[in-house]
Amino acid sequence: MIFAGIDIGKNEHGFAVVKDRDNNFIKPRIIRNDINGFSHVLEVLQACSPDKAEVIIGMESTGHFWRPAAHFFESHGYRVDVFNPIISAKREQQSVRGSKSDKSSAVAIAKVVRDDDYSVCNNRDANSEKLKSLIRQREKLAEYRTDLKNRIIAYWDVVFPELQSHLDTSKLTTLTGLKLLENYACADDIARAHLTKLKNILGRIADDEKIKAIRETAKQSVGLKSKESHQAALSNVRLFRCLHTEIKTIEKQIGNLEDDQTALLRTIPGFGLLASACFQSEIGNLELFRKKSAKPLNRRILAFAGAEPRIRTSGKFTGRIKMSKRGSKHFREALFMAAESARKGSPYFKSIYEKQKNKGKHHRVAISHVIRKMVDIATAMLKNNEKFSIEKLSNFGVETL
């Protein structure tokens, strides 16, 4: 067997080849991230072994830079395994010399592939890749939308600080609440507004008495009466509306990609469209994910999300058990959100949460127990192709209430 390692970079890659018992079958080298560099790799691999089935190419999942290289060599008939950079970094650190270069990293990657001590990241089908790109895009837009919400609230803090005693921040940043900012620049404008117009604007989020109270409070507000920042605030409102529309469009596209696996996951309490779609996009093809290791599938999924417990011991020292957080943060956050929703809406998951809280555990520790149980159930459901049901928990290998 021939094992090739490619240390991914933006403009250049390190390239090395090792055999079963030969650590440097060819001299490590640097290749360009273009057709000439990739063609050179093909020539070297062809010279090493004409049989493509005897060659495995390994590379790290470094940002997005690995994707063109992986696609190129896969399209030429080679097996390409992509894995977490932590694995090869640990292998390279075994050198007592402490040296680090693109060439030495490529050799370390090739050795990791030779020793088969890793789990691949590139086992997703086309549908999963589409889901992943849409979910990541939605996360970025949602973060920007949250920033705009904070800016809008900050504006009201300056021009009408008493407003939040009548309307909380969640209402001020609804599409109805934004109309107030679009029509009135400060508390002084609201104080002089016609009550009927105020009711037409705020009628969906406040009753008549509250609207009257808002106008009366505005008459005595200590907020700034200047309107210099109003145009900038209106710009934030326009951006917010655009983002809100785009996020809704992306969520619709995510829903259109729902398959049987995602539909099964959505039957678990707390697993909405986004959580189930994230599960699908991160794990990909369950059969391929399962075949790579003999370890229990539920534990491997937890580890992939970085949600498994970790403890460090040395001699008489025993550290605290913590979540490893060495996995996909996107997947981990989706599981946290699903667990939060489940422990509030499902008696079964609430009992798991309360059991840990009664032991004096921190909120996030208790939530992590809910996550583990949800992953156990989700894994069994996907294996058995069964929907979630409290009555079927014994089929999923977990205890009932």
Short mmCIF file of N, CA and C in Angstrom, two decimals, residues 258-324:
data_model
loop_
_atom_site.label_atom_id
_atom_site.label_comp_id
_atom_site.label_asym_id
_atom_site.label_seq_id
_atom_site.Cartn_x
_atom_site.Cartn_y
_atom_site.Cartn_z
N GLU A 258 -35.30 18.11 3.30
CA GLU A 258 -35.57 17.11 4.34
C GLU A 258 -35.73 15.72 3.72
N ASP A 259 -35.01 14.74 4.29
CA ASP A 259 -35.12 13.36 3.84
C ASP A 259 -35.70 12.49 4.95
N ASP A 260 -35.72 11.18 4.74
CA ASP A 260 -36.32 10.27 5.73
C ASP A 260 -35.59 10.33 7.06
N GLN A 261 -34.25 10.46 7.03
CA GLN A 261 -33.47 10.51 8.26
C GLN A 261 -33.79 11.77 9.05
N THR A 262 -33.86 12.90 8.36
CA THR A 262 -34.19 14.16 9.03
C THR A 262 -35.61 14.13 9.59
N ALA A 263 -36.54 13.54 8.83
CA ALA A 263 -37.93 13.45 9.29
C ALA A 263 -38.04 12.60 10.55
N LEU A 264 -37.25 11.52 10.63
CA LEU A 264 -37.25 10.69 11.84
C LEU A 264 -36.75 11.48 13.04
N LEU A 265 -35.66 12.22 12.84
CA LEU A 265 -35.08 12.98 13.95
C LEU A 265 -36.04 14.05 14.46
N ARG A 266 -36.86 14.58 13.59
CA ARG A 266 -37.78 15.65 14.01
C ARG A 266 -38.88 15.14 14.92
N THR A 267 -39.03 13.82 15.03
CA THR A 267 -40.04 13.29 15.96
C THR A 267 -39.55 13.30 17.41
N ILE A 268 -38.24 13.54 17.61
CA ILE A 268 -37.69 13.63 18.98
C ILE A 268 -38.04 15.00 19.54
N PRO A 269 -38.58 15.07 20.76
CA PRO A 269 -38.87 16.38 21.37
C PRO A 269 -37.62 17.26 21.39
N GLY A 270 -37.76 18.48 20.94
CA GLY A 270 -36.62 19.41 20.92
C GLY A 270 -35.90 19.46 19.59
N PHE A 271 -36.03 18.41 18.79
CA PHE A 271 -35.37 18.37 17.49
C PHE A 271 -36.27 19.02 16.45
N GLY A 272 -36.06 20.30 16.21
CA GLY A 272 -36.80 20.99 15.17
C GLY A 272 -36.12 20.82 13.83
N LEU A 273 -36.53 21.64 12.88
CA LEU A 273 -35.98 21.55 11.53
C LEU A 273 -34.48 21.79 11.52
N LEU A 274 -34.01 22.84 12.22
CA LEU A 274 -32.60 23.20 12.15
C LEU A 274 -31.72 22.18 12.86
N ALA A 275 -32.14 21.70 14.03
CA ALA A 275 -31.33 20.72 14.77
C ALA A 275 -31.22 19.41 14.00
N SER A 276 -32.32 18.94 13.45
CA SER A 276 -32.29 17.68 12.71
C SER A 276 -31.50 17.82 11.41
N ALA A 277 -31.64 18.97 10.76
CA ALA A 277 -30.87 19.20 9.53
C ALA A 277 -29.38 19.31 9.83
N CYS A 278 -29.03 19.93 10.97
CA CYS A 278 -27.62 20.03 11.36
C CYS A 278 -27.05 18.65 11.65
N PHE A 279 -27.81 17.81 12.33
CA PHE A 279 -27.40 16.43 12.61
C PHE A 279 -27.08 15.72 11.30
N GLN A 280 -27.98 15.84 10.34
CA GLN A 280 -27.80 15.19 9.05
C GLN A 280 -26.59 15.73 8.31
N SER A 281 -26.41 17.04 8.34
CA SER A 281 -25.31 17.65 7.59
C SER A 281 -23.95 17.33 8.18
N GLU A 282 -23.88 17.19 9.50
CA GLU A 282 -22.59 16.93 10.15
C GLU A 282 -22.20 15.45 10.09
N ILE A 283 -23.17 14.57 10.30
CA ILE A 283 -22.87 13.13 10.30
C ILE A 283 -22.82 12.57 8.89
N GLY A 284 -23.67 13.08 8.01
CA GLY A 284 -23.68 12.60 6.63
C GLY A 284 -24.27 11.21 6.53
N ASN A 285 -23.66 10.41 5.68
CA ASN A 285 -24.11 9.03 5.47
C ASN A 285 -23.84 8.20 6.72
N LEU A 286 -24.91 7.76 7.39
CA LEU A 286 -24.75 7.06 8.66
C LEU A 286 -24.01 5.75 8.50
N GLU A 287 -24.23 5.05 7.40
CA GLU A 287 -23.57 3.77 7.18
C GLU A 287 -22.06 3.96 7.02
N LEU A 288 -21.67 4.98 6.27
CA LEU A 288 -20.23 5.26 6.11
C LEU A 288 -19.62 5.68 7.44
N PHE A 289 -20.34 6.47 8.20
CA PHE A 289 -19.87 6.92 9.50
C PHE A 289 -19.71 5.74 10.44
N ARG A 290 -20.61 4.78 10.34
CA ARG A 290 -20.59 3.62 11.23
C ARG A 290 -19.43 2.67 10.89
N LYS A 291 -19.13 2.50 9.62
CA LYS A 291 -18.17 1.48 9.18
C LYS A 291 -16.73 1.81 9.57
N LYS A 292 -16.43 3.09 9.79
CA LYS A 292 -15.03 3.48 9.99
C LYS A 292 -14.47 3.02 11.32
N SER A 293 -15.31 2.77 12.32
CA SER A 293 -14.82 2.39 13.64
C SER A 293 -15.77 1.39 14.28
N ALA A 294 -15.19 0.53 15.14
CA ALA A 294 -16.00 -0.46 15.84
C ALA A 294 -16.57 0.10 17.15
N LYS A 295 -16.20 1.32 17.49
CA LYS A 295 -16.70 1.94 18.72
C LYS A 295 -18.20 2.16 18.61
N PRO A 296 -18.93 2.20 19.74
CA PRO A 296 -20.37 2.44 19.70
C PRO A 296 -20.71 3.72 18.93
N LEU A 297 -21.68 3.61 18.05
CA LEU A 297 -22.01 4.73 17.17
C LEU A 297 -22.46 5.96 17.95
N ASN A 298 -23.24 5.76 19.01
CA ASN A 298 -23.72 6.92 19.77
C ASN A 298 -22.58 7.68 20.42
N ARG A 299 -21.56 6.96 20.93
CA ARG A 299 -20.41 7.62 21.54
C ARG A 299 -19.56 8.34 20.49
N ARG A 300 -19.49 7.79 19.31
CA ARG A 300 -18.71 8.43 18.25
C ARG A 300 -19.39 9.71 17.78
N ILE A 301 -20.72 9.71 17.74
CA ILE A 301 -21.45 10.92 17.35
C ILE A 301 -21.25 12.01 18.40
N LEU A 302 -21.30 11.62 19.68
CA LEU A 302 -21.04 12.57 20.75
C LEU A 302 -19.64 13.16 20.63
N ALA A 303 -18.67 12.29 20.35
CA ALA A 303 -17.29 12.75 20.22
C ALA A 303 -17.13 13.66 19.01
N PHE A 304 -17.84 13.35 17.93
CA PHE A 304 -17.75 14.17 16.72
C PHE A 304 -18.24 15.59 17.01
N ALA A 305 -19.23 15.69 17.90
CA ALA A 305 -19.74 17.01 18.28
C ALA A 305 -18.91 17.66 19.38
N GLY A 306 -17.95 16.90 19.95
CA GLY A 306 -17.17 17.42 21.07
C GLY A 306 -17.99 17.53 22.33
N ALA A 307 -19.03 16.68 22.44
CA ALA A 307 -19.94 16.75 23.59
C ALA A 307 -19.74 15.58 24.55
N GLU A 308 -18.67 14.81 24.37
CA GLU A 308 -18.42 13.68 25.26
C GLU A 308 -17.63 14.14 26.48
N PRO A 309 -17.76 13.46 27.62
CA PRO A 309 -17.02 13.85 28.83
C PRO A 309 -15.53 13.55 28.68
N ARG A 310 -14.71 14.39 29.30
CA ARG A 310 -13.25 14.20 29.26
C ARG A 310 -12.70 14.38 30.67
N ILE A 311 -11.80 13.51 31.05
CA ILE A 311 -11.16 13.62 32.36
C ILE A 311 -9.66 13.40 32.19
N ARG A 312 -8.88 14.13 32.97
CA ARG A 312 -7.42 14.00 32.92
C ARG A 312 -6.91 13.57 34.29
N THR A 313 -6.12 12.52 34.29
CA THR A 313 -5.53 12.02 35.53
C THR A 313 -4.03 11.84 35.34
N SER A 314 -3.29 12.00 36.42
CA SER A 314 -1.85 11.79 36.41
C SER A 314 -1.40 11.48 37.83
N GLY A 315 -0.97 10.24 38.06
CA GLY A 315 -0.56 9.85 39.41
C GLY A 315 -1.73 9.95 40.37
N LYS A 316 -1.56 10.75 41.41
CA LYS A 316 -2.62 10.92 42.39
C LYS A 316 -3.60 12.04 42.01
N PHE A 317 -3.24 12.75 40.93
CA PHE A 317 -4.11 13.86 40.51
C PHE A 317 -5.25 13.35 39.64
N THR A 318 -6.45 13.80 39.93
CA THR A 318 -7.61 13.51 39.10
C THR A 318 -8.35 14.83 38.84
N GLY A 319 -8.40 15.20 37.59
CA GLY A 319 -9.04 16.46 37.23
C GLY A 319 -10.55 16.36 37.22
N ARG A 320 -11.18 17.49 37.00
CA ARG A 320 -12.63 17.52 36.91
C ARG A 320 -13.08 16.99 35.55
N ILE A 321 -14.23 16.35 35.55
CA ILE A 321 -14.79 15.87 34.30
C ILE A 321 -15.39 17.06 33.55
N LYS A 322 -14.94 17.26 32.33
CA LYS A 322 -15.42 18.38 31.52
C LYS A 322 -15.81 17.88 30.14
N MET A 323 -16.59 18.70 29.46
CA MET A 323 -16.91 18.39 28.07
C MET A 323 -15.66 18.65 27.23
N SER A 324 -15.34 17.73 26.32
CA SER A 324 -14.09 17.84 25.57
C SER A 324 -14.07 19.05 24.64
#
